[in-house]
PDB file of C-alpha atoms in Angstrom:
ATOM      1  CA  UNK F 286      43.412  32.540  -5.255  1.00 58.00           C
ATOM      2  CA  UNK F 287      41.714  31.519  -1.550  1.00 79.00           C
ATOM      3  CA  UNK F 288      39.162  34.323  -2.371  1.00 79.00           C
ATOM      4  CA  UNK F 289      38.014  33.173  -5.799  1.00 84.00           C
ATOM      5  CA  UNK F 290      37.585  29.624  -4.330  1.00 84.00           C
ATOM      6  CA  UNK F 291      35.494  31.118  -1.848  1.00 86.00           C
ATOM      7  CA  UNK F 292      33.161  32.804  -3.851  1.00 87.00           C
ATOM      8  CA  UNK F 293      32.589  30.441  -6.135  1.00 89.00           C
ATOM      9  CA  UNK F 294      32.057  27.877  -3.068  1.00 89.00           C
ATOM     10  CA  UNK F 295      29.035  30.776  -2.046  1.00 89.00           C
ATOM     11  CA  UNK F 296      28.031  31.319  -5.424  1.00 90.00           C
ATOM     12  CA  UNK F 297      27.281  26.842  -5.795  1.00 93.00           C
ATOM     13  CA  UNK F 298      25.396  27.383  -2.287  1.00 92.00           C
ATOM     14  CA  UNK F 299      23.324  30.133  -3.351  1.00 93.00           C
ATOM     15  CA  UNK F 300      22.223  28.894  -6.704  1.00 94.00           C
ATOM     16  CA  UNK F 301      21.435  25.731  -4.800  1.00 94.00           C
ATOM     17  CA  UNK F 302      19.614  27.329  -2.107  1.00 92.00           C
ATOM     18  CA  UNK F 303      17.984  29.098  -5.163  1.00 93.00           C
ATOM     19  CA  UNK F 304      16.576  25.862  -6.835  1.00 92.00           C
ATOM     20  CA  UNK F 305      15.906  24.469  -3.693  1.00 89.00           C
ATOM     21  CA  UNK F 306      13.172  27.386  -2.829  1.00 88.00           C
ATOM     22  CA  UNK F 307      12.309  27.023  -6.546  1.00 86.00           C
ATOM     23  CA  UNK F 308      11.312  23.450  -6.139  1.00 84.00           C
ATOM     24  CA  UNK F 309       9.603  23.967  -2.621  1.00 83.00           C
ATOM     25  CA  UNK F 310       7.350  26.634  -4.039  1.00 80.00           C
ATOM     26  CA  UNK F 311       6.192  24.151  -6.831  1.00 76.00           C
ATOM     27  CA  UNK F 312       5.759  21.099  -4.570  1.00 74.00           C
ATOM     28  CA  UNK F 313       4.033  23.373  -2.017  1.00 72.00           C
ATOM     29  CA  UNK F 314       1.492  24.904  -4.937  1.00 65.00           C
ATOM     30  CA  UNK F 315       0.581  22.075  -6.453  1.00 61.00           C
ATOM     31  CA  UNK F 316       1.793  23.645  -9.532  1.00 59.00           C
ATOM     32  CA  UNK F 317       1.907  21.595 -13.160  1.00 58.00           C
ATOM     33  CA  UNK F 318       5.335  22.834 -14.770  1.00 56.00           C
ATOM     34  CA  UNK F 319       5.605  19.494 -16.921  1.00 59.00           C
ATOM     35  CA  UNK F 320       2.973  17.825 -18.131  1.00 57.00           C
ATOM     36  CA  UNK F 321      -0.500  16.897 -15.769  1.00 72.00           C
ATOM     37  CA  UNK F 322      -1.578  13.841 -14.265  1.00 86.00           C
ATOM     38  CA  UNK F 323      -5.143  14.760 -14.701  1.00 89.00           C
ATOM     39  CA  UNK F 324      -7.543  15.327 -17.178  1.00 90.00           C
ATOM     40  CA  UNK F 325     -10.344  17.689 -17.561  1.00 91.00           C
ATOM     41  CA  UNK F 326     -14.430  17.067 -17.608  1.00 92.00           C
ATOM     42  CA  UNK F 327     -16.871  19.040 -17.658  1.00 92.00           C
ATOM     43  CA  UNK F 328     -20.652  18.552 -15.464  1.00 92.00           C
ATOM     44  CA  UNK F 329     -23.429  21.194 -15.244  1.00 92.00           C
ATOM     45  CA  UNK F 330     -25.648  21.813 -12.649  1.00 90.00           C
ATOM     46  CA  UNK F 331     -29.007  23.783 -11.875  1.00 89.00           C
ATOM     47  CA  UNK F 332     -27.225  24.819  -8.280  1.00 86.00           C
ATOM     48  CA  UNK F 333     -23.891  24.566  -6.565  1.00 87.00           C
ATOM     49  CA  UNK F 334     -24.241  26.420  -4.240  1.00 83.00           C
ATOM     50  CA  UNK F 335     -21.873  26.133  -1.465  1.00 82.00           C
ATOM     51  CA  UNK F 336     -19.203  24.719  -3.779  1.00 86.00           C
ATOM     52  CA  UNK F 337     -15.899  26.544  -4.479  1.00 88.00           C
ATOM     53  CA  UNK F 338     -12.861  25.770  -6.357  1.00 90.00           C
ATOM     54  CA  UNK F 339     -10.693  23.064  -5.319  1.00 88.00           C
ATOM     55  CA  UNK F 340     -13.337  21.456  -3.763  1.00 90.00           C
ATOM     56  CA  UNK F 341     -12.717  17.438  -3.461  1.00 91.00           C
ATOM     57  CA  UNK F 342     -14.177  14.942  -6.309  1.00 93.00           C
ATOM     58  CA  UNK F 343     -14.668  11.583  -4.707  1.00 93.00           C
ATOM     59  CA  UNK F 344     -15.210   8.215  -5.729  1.00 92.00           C
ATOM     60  CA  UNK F 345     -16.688   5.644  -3.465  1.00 91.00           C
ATOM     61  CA  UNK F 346     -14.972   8.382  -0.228  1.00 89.00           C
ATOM     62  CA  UNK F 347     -11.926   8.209  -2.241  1.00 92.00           C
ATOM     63  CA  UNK F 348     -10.496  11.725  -3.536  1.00 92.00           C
ATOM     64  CA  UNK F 349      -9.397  11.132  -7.056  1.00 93.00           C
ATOM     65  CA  UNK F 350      -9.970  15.103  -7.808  1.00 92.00           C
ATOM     66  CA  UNK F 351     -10.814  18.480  -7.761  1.00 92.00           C
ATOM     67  CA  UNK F 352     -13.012  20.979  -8.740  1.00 92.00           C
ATOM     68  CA  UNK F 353     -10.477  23.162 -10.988  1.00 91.00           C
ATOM     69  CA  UNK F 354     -13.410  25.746 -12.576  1.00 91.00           C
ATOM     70  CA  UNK F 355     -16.630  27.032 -11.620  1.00 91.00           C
ATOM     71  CA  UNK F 356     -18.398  29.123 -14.845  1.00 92.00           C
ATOM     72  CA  UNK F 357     -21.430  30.063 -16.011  1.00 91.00           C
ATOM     73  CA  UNK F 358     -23.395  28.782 -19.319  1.00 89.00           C
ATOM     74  CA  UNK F 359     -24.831  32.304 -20.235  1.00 90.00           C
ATOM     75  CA  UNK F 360     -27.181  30.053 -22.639  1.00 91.00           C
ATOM     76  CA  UNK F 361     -28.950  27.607 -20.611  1.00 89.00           C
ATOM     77  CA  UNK F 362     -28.027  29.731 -17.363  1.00 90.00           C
ATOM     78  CA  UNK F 363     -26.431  26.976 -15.326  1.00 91.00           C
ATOM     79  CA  UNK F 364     -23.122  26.237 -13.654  1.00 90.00           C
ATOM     80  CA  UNK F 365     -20.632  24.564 -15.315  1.00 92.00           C
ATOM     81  CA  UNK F 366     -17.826  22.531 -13.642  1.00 92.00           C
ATOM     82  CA  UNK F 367     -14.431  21.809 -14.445  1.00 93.00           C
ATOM     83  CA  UNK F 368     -13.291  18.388 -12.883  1.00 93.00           C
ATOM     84  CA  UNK F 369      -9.438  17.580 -12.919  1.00 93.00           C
ATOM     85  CA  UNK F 370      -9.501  13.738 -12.437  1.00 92.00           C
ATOM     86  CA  UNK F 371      -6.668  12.028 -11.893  1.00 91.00           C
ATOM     87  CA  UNK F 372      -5.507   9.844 -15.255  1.00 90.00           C
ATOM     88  CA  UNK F 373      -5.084   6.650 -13.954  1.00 90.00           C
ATOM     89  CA  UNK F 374      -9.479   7.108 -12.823  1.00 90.00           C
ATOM     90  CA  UNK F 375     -11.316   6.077 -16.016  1.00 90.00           C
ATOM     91  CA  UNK F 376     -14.624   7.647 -15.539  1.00 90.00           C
ATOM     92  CA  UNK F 377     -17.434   5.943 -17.737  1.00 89.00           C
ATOM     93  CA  UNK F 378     -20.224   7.959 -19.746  1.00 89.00           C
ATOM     94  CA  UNK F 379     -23.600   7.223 -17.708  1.00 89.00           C
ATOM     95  CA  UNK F 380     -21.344   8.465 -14.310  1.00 91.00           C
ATOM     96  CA  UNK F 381     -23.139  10.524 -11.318  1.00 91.00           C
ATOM     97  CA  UNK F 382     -22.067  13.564 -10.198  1.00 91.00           C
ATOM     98  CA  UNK F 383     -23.732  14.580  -7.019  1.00 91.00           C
ATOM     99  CA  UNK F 384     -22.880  17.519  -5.136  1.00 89.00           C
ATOM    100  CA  UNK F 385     -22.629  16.290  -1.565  1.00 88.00           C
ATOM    101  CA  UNK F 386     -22.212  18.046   1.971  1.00 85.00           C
ATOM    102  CA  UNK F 387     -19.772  16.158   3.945  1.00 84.00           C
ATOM    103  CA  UNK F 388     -20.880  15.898   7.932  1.00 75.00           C
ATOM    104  CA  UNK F 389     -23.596  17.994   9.356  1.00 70.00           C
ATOM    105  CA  UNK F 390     -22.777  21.253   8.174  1.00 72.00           C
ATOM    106  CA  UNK F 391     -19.259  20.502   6.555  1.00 78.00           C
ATOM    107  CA  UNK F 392     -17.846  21.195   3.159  1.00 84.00           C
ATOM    108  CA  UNK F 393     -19.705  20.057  -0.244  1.00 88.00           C
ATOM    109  CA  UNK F 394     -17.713  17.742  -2.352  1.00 91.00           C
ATOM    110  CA  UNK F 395     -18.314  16.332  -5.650  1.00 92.00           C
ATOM    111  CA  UNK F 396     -19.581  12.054  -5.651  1.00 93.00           C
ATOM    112  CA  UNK F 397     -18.774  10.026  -8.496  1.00 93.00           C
ATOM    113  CA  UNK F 398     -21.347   7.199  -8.713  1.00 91.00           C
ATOM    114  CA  UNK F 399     -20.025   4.854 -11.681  1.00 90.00           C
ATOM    115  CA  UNK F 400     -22.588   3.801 -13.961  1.00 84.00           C
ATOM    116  CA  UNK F 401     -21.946   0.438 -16.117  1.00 84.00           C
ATOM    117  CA  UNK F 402     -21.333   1.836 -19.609  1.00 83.00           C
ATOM    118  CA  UNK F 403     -17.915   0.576 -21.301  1.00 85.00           C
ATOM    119  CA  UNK F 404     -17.780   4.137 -23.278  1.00 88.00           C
ATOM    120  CA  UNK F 405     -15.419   6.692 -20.930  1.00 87.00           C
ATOM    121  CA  UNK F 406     -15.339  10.158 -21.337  1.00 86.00           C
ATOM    122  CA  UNK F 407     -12.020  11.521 -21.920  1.00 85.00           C
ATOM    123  CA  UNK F 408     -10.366  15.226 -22.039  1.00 88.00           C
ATOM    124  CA  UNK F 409     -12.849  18.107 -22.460  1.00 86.00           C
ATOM    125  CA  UNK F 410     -15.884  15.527 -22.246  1.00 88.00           C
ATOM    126  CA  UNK F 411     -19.397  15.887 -20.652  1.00 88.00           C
ATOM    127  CA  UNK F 412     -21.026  14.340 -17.652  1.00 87.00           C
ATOM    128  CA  UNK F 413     -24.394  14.378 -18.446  1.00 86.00           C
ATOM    129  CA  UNK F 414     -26.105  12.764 -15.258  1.00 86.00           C
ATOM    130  CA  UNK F 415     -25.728  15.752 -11.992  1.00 86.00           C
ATOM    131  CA  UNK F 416     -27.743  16.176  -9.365  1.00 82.00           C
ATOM    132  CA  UNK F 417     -27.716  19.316  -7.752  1.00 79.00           C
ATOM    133  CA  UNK F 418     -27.803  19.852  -3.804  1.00 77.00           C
ATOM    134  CA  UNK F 419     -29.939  19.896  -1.168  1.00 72.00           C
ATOM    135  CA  UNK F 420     -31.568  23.735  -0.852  1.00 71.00           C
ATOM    136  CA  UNK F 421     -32.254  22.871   2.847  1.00 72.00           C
ATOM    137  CA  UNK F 422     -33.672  26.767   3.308  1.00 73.00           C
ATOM    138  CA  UNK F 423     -35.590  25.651   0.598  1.00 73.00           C
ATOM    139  CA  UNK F 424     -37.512  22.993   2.224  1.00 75.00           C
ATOM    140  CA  UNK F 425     -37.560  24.580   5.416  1.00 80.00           C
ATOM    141  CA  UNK F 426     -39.395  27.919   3.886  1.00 79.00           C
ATOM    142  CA  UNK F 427     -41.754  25.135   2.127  1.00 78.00           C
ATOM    143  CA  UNK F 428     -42.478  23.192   5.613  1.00 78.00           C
ATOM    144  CA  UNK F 429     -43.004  26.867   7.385  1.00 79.00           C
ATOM    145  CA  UNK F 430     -45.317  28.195   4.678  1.00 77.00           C
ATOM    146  CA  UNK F 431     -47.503  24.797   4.300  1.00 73.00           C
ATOM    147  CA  UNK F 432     -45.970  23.966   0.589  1.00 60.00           C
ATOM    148  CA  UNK F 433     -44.681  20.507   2.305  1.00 54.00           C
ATOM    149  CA  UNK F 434     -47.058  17.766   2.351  1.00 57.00           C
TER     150      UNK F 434
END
């Protein structure tokens, strides 16, 4: 009798230990099992380059998301972003996206500039005002080659 209580005392502990790990490896991924406290909306861009997934979307230096998706538009031939904002952030129609470097040399980040509008775009919606980045090789080839005036 002492050796079934035993085992069944190890078998609690390892199904515990088990769930435990379980729960730890969600937490620790930042994986969704049940349900999402973001939605999804989509902004294109002539460039964003630099940018890579899970890249921070700020508002006003806040982080209120992430860059969940970056795609192609084989049609118009531009980038397409997938922006998980966080629910609770209504984002209005005329918002800014800006692709922004952060420091000197640092990572680029997505800027939210809030526009006025009382219409906000919801789940699967488009931003239609980006701005793309800075090519600074760009403007340093023009300024070496005399295109800069």
């Amino acid at each position: 009798m002492k050796k079934s209580a035993l085992e069944t005392t190890v078998g609690i502990f390892v199904i515990i230990g088990i769930l435990c790990t379980a729960y730890l490896t969600v937490q620790l991924g930042k994986m969704e099992l049940i349900g999402s406290n973001y939605y999804t909306i989509e902004a294109r861009f002539a460039s964003v380059s630099g940018l890579t997934n899970g890249a921070r979307v700020e508002i006003a230096g806040v982080q209120v998301g992430s860059v969940s998706r970056i795609s192609l538009d084989p049609e118009r031939l531009v980038a397409v972003l997938h922006l998980k904002i966080q629910k609770n952030i209504p984002i209005s129609e005329d918002t800014i996206a800006s692709i922004k470097t952060s420091g000197l040399i640092g990572d680029k980040y997505i800027r939210l500039s809030p526009g006025g509008s009382d219409l906000l775009l919801a789940e699967g919606d488009l931003l239609l005002e980006t701005e793309s980045p800075l090519d600074i090789e760009d403007l340093i080839a023009k300024y070496v080659f005399g295109g800069v005036q």
